[in-house]
Tab-separated table of C-alpha atoms in Angstrom:
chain	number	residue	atom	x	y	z
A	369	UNK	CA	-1.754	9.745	32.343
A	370	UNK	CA	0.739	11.860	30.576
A	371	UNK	CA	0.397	15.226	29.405
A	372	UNK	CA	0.622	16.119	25.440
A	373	UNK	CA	1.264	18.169	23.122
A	374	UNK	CA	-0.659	18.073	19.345
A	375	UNK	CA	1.077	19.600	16.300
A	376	UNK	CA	-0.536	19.446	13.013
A	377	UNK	CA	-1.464	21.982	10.334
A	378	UNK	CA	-4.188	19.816	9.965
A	379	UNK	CA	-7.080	20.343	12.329
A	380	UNK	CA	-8.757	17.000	11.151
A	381	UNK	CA	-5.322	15.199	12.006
A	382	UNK	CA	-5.070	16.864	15.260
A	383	UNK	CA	-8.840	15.749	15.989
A	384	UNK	CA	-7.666	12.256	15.361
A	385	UNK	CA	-4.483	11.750	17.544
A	386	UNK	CA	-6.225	13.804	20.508
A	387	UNK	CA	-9.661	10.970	19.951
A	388	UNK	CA	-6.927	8.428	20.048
A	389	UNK	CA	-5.564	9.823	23.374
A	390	UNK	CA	-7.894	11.629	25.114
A	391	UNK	CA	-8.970	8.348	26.972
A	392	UNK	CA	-5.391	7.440	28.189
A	393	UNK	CA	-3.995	10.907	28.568
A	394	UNK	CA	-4.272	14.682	28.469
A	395	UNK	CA	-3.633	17.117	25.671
A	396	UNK	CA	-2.729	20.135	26.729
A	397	UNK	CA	-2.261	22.138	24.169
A	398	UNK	CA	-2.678	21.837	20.020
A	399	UNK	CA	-0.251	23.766	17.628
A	400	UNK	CA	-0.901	24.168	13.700
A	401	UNK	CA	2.759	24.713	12.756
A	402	UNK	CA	6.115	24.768	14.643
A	403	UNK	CA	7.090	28.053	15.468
A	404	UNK	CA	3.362	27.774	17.765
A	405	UNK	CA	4.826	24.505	19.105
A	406	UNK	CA	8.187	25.951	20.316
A	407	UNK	CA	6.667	28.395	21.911
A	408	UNK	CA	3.966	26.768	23.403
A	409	UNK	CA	6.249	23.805	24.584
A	410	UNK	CA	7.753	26.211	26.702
A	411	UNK	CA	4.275	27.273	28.089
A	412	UNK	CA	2.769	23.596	28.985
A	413	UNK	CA	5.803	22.224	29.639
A	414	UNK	CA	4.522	18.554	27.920
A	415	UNK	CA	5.860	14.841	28.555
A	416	UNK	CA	5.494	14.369	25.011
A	417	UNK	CA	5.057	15.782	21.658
A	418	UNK	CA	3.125	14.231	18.600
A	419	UNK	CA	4.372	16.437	15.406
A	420	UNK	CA	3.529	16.316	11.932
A	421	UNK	CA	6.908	16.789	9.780
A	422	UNK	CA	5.425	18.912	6.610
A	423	UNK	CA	3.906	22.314	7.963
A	424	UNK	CA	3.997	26.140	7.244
A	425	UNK	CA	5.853	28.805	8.660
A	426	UNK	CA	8.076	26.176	10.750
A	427	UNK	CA	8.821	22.443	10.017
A	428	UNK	CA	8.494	19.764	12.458
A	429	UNK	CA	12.091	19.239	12.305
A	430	UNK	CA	13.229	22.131	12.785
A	431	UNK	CA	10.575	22.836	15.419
A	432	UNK	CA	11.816	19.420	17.134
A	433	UNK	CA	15.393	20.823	16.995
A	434	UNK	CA	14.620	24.168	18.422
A	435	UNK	CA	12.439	22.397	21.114
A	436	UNK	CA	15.528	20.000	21.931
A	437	UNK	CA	18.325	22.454	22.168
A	438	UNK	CA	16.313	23.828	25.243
A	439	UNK	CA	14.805	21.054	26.880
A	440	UNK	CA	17.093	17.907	26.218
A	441	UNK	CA	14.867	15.471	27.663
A	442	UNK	CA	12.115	16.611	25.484
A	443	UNK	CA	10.269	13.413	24.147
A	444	UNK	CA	9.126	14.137	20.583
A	445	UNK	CA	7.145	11.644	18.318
A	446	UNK	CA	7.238	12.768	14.325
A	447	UNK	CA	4.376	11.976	12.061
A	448	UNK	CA	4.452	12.012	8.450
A	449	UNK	CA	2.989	10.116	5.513
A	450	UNK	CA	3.642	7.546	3.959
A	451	UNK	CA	7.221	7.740	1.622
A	452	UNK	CA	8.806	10.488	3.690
A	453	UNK	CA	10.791	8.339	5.585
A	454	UNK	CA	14.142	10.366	5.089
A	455	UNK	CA	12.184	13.150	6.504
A	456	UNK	CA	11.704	11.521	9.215
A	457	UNK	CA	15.022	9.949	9.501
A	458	UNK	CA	16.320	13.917	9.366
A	459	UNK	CA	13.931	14.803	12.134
A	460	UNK	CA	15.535	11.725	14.366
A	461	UNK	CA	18.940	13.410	14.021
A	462	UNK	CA	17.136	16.219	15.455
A	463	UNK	CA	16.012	14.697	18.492
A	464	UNK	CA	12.942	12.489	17.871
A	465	UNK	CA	12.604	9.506	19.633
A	466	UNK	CA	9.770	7.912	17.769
A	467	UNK	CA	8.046	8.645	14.184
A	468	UNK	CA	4.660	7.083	13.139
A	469	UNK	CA	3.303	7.270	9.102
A	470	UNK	CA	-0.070	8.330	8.382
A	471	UNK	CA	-2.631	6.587	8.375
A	472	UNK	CA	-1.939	5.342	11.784
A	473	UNK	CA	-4.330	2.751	13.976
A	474	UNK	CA	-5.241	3.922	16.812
A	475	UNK	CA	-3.811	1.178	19.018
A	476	UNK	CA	-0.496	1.323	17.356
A	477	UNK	CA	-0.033	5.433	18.223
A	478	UNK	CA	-0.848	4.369	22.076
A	479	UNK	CA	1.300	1.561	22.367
A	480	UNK	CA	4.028	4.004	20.872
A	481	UNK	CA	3.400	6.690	22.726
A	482	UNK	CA	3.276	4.531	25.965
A	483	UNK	CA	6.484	2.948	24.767
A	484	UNK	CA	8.392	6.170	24.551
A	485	UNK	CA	6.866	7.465	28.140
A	486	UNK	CA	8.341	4.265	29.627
A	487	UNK	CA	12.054	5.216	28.916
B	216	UNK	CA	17.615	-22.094	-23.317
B	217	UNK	CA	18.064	-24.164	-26.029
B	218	UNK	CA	17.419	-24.080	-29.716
B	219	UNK	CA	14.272	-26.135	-30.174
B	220	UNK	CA	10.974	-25.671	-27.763
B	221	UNK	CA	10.297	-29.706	-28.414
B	222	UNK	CA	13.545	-30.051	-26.254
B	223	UNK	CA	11.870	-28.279	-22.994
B	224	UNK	CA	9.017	-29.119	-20.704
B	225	UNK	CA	5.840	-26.937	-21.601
B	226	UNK	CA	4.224	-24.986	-19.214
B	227	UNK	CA	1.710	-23.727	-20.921
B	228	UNK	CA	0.507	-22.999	-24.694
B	229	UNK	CA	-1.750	-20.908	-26.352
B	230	UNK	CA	-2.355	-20.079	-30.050
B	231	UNK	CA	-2.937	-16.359	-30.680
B	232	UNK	CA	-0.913	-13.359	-32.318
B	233	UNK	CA	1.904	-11.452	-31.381
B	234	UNK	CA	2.964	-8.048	-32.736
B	235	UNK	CA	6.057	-6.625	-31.887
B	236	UNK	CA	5.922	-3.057	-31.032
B	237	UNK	CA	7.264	-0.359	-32.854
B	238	UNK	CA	6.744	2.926	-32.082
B	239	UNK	CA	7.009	4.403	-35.438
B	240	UNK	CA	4.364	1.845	-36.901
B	241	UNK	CA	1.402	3.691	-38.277
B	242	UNK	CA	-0.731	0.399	-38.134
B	243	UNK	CA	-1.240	-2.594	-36.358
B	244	UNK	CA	0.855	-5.241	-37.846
B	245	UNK	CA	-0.313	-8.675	-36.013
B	246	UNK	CA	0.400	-11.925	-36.952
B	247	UNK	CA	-0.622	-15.269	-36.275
B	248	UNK	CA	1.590	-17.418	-33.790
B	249	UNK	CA	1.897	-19.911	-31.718
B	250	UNK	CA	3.016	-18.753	-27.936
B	251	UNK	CA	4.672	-21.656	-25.888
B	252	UNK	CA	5.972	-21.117	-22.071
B	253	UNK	CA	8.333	-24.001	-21.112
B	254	UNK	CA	10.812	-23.310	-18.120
B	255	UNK	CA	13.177	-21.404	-19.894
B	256	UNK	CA	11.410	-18.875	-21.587
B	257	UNK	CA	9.124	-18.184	-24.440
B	258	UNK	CA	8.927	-19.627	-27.915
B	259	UNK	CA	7.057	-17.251	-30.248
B	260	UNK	CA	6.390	-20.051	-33.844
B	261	UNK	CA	4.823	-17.552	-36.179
B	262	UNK	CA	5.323	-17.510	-40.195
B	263	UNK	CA	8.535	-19.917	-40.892
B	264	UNK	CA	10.116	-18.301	-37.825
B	265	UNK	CA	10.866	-19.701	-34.387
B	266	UNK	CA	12.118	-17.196	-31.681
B	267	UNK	CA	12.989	-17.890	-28.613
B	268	UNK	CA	13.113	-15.256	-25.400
B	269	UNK	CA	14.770	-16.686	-22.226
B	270	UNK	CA	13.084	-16.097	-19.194
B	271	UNK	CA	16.761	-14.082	-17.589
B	272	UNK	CA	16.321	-11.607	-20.632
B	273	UNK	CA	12.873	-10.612	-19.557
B	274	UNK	CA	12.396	-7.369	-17.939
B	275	UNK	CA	8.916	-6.226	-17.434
B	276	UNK	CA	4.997	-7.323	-18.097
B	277	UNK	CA	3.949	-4.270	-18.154
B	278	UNK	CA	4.921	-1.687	-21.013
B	279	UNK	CA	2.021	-0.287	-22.552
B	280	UNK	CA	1.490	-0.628	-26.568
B	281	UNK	CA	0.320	2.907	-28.607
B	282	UNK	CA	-2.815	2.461	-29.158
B	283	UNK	CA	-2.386	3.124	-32.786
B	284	UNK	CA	-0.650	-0.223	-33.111
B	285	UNK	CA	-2.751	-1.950	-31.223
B	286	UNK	CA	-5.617	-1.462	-33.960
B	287	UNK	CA	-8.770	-2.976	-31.743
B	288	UNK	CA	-7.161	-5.101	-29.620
B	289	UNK	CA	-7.579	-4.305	-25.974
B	290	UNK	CA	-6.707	-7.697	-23.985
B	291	UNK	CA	-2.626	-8.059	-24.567
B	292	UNK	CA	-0.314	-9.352	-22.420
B	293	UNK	CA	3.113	-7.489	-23.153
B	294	UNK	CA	6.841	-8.821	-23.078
B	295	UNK	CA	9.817	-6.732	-22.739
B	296	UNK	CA	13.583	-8.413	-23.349
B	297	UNK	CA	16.431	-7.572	-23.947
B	298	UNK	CA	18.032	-9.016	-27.218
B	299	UNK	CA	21.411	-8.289	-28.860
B	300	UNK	CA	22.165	-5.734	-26.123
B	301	UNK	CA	19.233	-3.924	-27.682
B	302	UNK	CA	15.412	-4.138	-25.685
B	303	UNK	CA	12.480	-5.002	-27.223
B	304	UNK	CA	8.383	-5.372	-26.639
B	305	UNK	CA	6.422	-7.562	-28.059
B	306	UNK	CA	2.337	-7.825	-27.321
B	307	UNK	CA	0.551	-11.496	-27.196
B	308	UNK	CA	-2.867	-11.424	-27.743
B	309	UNK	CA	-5.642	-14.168	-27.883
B	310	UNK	CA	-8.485	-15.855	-25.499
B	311	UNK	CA	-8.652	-14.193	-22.224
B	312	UNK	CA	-8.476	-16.910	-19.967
B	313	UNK	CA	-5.313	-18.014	-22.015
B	314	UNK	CA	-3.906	-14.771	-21.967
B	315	UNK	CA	-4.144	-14.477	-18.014
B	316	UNK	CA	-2.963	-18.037	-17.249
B	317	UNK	CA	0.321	-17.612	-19.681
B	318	UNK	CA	1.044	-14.063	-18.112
B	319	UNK	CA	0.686	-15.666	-14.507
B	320	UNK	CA	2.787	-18.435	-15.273
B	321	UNK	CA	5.185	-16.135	-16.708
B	322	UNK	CA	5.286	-14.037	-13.505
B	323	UNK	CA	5.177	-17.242	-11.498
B	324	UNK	CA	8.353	-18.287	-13.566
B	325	UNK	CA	10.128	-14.913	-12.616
B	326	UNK	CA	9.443	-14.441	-9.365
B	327	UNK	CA	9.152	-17.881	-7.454
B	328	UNK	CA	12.509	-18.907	-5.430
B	329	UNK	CA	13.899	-15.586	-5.911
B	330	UNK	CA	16.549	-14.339	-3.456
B	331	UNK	CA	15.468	-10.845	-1.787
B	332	UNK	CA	16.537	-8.505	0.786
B	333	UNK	CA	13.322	-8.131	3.727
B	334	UNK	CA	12.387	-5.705	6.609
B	335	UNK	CA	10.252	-7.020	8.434
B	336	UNK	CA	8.114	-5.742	10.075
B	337	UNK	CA	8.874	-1.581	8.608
B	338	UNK	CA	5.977	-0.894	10.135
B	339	UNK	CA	3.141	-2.172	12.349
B	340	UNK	CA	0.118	0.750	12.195
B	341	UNK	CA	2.162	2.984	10.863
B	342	UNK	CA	4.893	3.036	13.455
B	343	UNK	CA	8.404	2.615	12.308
B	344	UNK	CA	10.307	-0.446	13.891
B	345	UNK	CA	13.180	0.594	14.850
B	346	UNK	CA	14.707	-3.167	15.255
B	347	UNK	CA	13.826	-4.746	12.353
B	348	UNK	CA	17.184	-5.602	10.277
B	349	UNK	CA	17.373	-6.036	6.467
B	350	UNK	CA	17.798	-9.903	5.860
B	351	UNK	CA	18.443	-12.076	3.443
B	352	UNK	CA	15.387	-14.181	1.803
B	353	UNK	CA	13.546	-16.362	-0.995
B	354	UNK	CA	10.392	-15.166	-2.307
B	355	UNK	CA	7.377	-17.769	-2.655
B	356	UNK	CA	4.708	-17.206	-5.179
B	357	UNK	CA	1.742	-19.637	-3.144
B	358	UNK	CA	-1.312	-20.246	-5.272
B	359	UNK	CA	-4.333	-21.824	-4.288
B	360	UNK	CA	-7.581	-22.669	-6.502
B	361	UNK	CA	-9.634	-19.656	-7.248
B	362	UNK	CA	-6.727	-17.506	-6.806
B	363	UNK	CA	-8.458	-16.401	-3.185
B	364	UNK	CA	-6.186	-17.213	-0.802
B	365	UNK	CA	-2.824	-16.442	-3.083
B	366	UNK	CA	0.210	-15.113	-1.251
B	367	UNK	CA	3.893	-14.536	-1.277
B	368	UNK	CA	5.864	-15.955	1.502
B	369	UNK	CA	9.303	-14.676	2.236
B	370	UNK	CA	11.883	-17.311	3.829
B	371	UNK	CA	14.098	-15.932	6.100
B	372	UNK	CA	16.328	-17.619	8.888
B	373	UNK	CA	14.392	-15.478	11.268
B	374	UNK	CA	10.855	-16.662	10.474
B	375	UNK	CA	8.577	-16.846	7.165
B	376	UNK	CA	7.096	-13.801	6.733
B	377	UNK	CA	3.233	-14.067	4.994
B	378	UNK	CA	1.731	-11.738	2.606
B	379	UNK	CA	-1.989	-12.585	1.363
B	380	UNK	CA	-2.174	-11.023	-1.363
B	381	UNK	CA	-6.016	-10.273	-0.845
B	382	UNK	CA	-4.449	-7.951	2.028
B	383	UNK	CA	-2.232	-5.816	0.218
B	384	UNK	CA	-3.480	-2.402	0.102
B	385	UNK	CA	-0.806	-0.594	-1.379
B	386	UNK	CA	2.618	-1.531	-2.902
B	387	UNK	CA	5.000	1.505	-4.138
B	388	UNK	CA	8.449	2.126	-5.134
B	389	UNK	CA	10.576	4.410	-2.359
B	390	UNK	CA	13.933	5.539	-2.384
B	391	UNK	CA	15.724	4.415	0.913
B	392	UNK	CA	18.980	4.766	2.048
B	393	UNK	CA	20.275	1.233	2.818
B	394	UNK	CA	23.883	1.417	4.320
B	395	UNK	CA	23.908	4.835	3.080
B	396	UNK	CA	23.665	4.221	-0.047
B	397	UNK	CA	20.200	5.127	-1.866
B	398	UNK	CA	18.271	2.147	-2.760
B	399	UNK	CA	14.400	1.831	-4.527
B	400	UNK	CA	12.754	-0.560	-2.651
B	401	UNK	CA	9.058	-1.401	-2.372
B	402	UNK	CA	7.196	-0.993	0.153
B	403	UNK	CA	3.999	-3.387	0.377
B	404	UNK	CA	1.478	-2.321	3.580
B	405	UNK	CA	-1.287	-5.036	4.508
B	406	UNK	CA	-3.176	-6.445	7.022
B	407	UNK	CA	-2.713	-9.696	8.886
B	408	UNK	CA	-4.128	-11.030	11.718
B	409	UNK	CA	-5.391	-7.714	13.211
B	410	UNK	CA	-2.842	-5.773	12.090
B	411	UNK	CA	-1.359	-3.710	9.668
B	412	UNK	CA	2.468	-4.255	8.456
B	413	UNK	CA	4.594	-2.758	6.126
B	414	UNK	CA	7.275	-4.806	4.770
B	415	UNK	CA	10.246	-3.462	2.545
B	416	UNK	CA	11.564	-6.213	-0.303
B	417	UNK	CA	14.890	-4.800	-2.161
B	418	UNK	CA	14.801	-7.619	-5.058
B	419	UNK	CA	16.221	-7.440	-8.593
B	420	UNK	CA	12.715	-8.630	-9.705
B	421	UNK	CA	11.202	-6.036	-7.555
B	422	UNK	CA	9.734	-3.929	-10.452
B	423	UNK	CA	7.916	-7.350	-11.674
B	424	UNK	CA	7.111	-8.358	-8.280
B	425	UNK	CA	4.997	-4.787	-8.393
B	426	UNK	CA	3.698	-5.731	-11.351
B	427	UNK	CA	2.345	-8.814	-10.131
B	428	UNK	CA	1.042	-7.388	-7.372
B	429	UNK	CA	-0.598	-4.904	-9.051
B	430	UNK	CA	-2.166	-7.251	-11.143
B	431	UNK	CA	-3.661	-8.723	-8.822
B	432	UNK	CA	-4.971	-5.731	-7.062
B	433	UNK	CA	-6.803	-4.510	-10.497
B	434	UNK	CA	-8.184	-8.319	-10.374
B	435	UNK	CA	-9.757	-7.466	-7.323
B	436	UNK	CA	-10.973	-3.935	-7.976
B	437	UNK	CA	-8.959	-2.549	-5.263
B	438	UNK	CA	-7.118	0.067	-7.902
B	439	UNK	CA	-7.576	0.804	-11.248
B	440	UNK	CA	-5.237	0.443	-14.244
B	441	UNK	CA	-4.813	3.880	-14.893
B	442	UNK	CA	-3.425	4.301	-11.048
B	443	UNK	CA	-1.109	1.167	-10.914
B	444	UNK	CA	2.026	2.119	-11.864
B	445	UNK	CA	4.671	2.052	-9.397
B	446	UNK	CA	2.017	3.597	-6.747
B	447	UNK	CA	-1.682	2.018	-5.695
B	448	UNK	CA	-3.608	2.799	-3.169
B	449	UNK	CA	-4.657	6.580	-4.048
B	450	UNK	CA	-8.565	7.496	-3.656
B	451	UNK	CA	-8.140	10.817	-5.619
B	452	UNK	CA	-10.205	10.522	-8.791
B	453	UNK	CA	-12.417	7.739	-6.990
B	454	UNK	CA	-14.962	10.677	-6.647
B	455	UNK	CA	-14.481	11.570	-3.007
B	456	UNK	CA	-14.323	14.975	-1.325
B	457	UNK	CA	-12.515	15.659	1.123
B	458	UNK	CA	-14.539	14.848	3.780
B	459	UNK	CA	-15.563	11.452	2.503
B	460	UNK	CA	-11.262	11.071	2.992
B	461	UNK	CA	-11.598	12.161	6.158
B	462	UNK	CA	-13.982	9.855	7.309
B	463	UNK	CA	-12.499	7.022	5.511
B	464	UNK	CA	-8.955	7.602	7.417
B	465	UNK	CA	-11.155	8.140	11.031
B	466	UNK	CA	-12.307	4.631	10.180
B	467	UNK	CA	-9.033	3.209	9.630
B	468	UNK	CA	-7.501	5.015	12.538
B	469	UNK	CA	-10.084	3.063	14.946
B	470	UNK	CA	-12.616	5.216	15.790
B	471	UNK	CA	-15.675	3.399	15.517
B	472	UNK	CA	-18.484	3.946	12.578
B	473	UNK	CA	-20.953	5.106	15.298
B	474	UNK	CA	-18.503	7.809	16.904
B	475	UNK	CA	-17.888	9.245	13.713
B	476	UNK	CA	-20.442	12.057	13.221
B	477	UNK	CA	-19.810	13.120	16.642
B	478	UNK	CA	-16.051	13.146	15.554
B	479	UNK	CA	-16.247	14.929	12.740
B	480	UNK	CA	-17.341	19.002	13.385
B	481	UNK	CA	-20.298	20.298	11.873
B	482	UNK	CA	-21.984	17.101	10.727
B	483	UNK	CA	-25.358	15.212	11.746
B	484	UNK	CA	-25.838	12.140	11.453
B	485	UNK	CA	-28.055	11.640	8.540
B	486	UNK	CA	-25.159	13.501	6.816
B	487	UNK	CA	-22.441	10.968	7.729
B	488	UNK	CA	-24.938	7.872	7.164
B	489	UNK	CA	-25.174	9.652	3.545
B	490	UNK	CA	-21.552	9.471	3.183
B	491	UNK	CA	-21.355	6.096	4.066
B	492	UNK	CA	-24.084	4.658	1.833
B	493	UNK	CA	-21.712	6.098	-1.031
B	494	UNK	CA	-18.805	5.020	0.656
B	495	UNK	CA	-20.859	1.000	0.070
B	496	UNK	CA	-21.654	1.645	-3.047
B	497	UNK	CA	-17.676	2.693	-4.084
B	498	UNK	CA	-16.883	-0.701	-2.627
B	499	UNK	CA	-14.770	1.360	0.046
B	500	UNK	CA	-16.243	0.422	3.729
B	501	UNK	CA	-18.474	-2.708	4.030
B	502	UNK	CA	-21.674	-2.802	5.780
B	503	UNK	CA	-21.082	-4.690	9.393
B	504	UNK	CA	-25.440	-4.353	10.520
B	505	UNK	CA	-27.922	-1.603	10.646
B	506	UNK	CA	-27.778	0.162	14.001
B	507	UNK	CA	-30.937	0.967	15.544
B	508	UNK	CA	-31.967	3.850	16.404
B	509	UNK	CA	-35.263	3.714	18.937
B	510	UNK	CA	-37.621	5.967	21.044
B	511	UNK	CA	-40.318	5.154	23.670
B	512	UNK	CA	-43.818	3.723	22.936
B	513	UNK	CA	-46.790	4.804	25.376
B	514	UNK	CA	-46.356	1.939	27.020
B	515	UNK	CA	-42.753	1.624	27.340
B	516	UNK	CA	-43.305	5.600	29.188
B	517	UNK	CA	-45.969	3.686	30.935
B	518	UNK	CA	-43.311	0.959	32.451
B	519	UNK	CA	-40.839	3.432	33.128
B	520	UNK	CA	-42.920	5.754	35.260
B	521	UNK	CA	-44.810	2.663	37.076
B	522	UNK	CA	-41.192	1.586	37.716
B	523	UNK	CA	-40.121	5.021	39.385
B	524	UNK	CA	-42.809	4.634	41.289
B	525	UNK	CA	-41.752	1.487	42.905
């Protein structure tokens, strides 16, 4: 059971992944945007974050570069939607080590997740 | 092609009339003509004249004709070329059924044993692959009676790769950077056997092999014409609010039908059950059984305290 780390603008989207989760592992803490994410990454100390790409105030690629010039190790997992896919490729040249498109299943985002926890 | 349409095996015929569009026409201007499909192309026999459009010169299926020229014609099937160095549309119209079996024999025609470029699988539930390679393929158009189980299959040395076309729920154009150089590909998500894939084709027929997929899903009600275009697939203007959307993705996500109103804040669940009898009657979720919902007779309370007693 690993402990993570939700960021999403969207509380709905953040509901989701944490329903998804919740039965395998613990979230322990939920961000809406990344400036709340670097900081709080620093608070919970996570084995992995699940961050949305598009949201205000700080983007999740920035946010997963900020997070990754302090903590190296840090295993990040970007979501976007469908179509952004050079987003996403930007955010892997900032550090992320997996990226999922909404609308996910369920049983996809684990196996991912358990994937990237296994390296 | 060659010069006379006696010359070439026919494929299918139809009598009708073609008009050949013109943007600056102020009024329809259809004539009578006989359409033939043979191999090679089209023969359009109309008047004294006999024109011929190779299948290699034809670009697209699916340019729309002003309406103004159109006069009252609704059902067309149009044909874009390119002739002279110069491009040109021309609309076929005439009996339905014959319309739809010439313009799927004419897709058939430009698509089947086509070389493309696959990934497979881009995705499985929406997470990227990171070690599926572009390869080299031919495209299949499979038909089967009724048109039900119709599907493309892509032959590559690393497996077939199956797409039901009954499956697809969205096909779009993307720009992709393939070898770092920027590419439009298309993207076609579906399900098979439990899951869902996305699959990237880089074709030069992939703006007809849209088309024909497209086609398809408007056959099947799962987009409407207005929405096809190069993107399917969204539910804005379908008359849902937002939280209708949300529930919709929960569903898809995995979380049960029955864990939904305790998923979703602030909502009961005659609310939710509301939401999905409109959801049934959009054609959007399907109705698996009733659940049901039960409370305690007198003597079911009877049982249960004689059996604490025990």
């Amino acid at each position: 059971m690993a402990n993570i780390l939700l960021v999403d603008d969207s509380k709905f989207m953040r509901a989701l992944l944490k329903k998804v989760l919740a039965s395998s592992h613990t979230i322990v803490g939920e961000a809406e945007h990344g400036v709340e994410a670097v900081e709080m990454y620093d608070q919970v100390s996570p084995d992995l974050v699940l961050m949305d790409i598009v949201m205000p105030h700080m983007d999740g690629i920035l946010a997963a570069s900020n997070i990754m010039k302090k903590h190296p190790d840090a295993k990040i997992i970007m979501c976007t939607s469908v179509g952004q896919d050079e987003k996403v490729k930007a955010a892997i040249k900032a550090g992320a080590r997996g990226y999922i498109t909404k609308p996910f299943q369920g049983p996809s985002v684990l196996a991912e997740v358990e994937s990237l926890l296994g390296q | 092609m060659g010069n006379n349409a006696g010359q070439e095996k026919v494929v299918t015929w139809l009598d009708g009339k073609i008009l050949f569009m013109d943007i600056y026409a102020k009024q329809p201007n259809w004539v009578q003509c006989r359409i033939v499909l043979t191999y090679g192309g089209i023969w359009l026999m109309y008047g004294t004249e006999k024109k011929g459009i190779p299948l290699t010169a034809i670009s697209s299926f699916g340019r729309e004709i002003p309406k103004k020229q159109l006069g009252n014609v609704l059902d067309y099937v149009s044909v874009t070329y390119i002739s002279e160095g110069k491009e040109t549309t021309v609309a076929v119209t005439g009996i339905s059924s014959q319309l739809k079996k010439l313009k799927k024999y004419l897709m058939f025609l430009k698509l089947h044993q086509k070389p493309v470029y696959i990934l497979h699988p881009a995705k499985i539930g929406g997470v990227i692959q990171d070690s599926a390679q572009w390869e080299q393929g031919i495209l299949n158009v499979s038909w089967t009676p009724g048109g039900t189980a119709d599907k493309l299959v892509i032959q590559r040395r690393s497996g077939n790769v199956n797409i039901p076309l009954s499956n697809i729920e969205l096909v779009q154009t993307e720009n992709q950077k393939i070898g770092g150089k920027p590419q439009n590909i298309i993207n076609i998500k579906y399900s098979y056997e439990n899951n869902t894939y996305n699959t990237f084709v880089l074709a030069e027929i992939q703006n007809l092999l849209v088309e024909y997929i497209n086609d398809h899903l408007q056959e099947q009600g799962v987009i409407s014409r207005h929405v096809s275009g190069t993107t399917s697939g969204s539910s804005t203007g379908a008359g849902l609010d937002e939280t209708d959307e949300e529930i919709l993705v929960a569903i898809y996500s995995g979380i049960s039908s029955l864990e939904v109103p305790s998923f979703m804040e602030g909502m009961d669940v005659d609310q939710v059950e509301s939401i999905y009898d409109k959801l049934i009657s959009y054609g959007l979720v399907e109705l698996v059984r009733l659940r049901k919902d039960v409370q305690l007779t007198p003597k079911g309370r009877n049982i249960v305290n004689k059996k604490m007693q025990a």
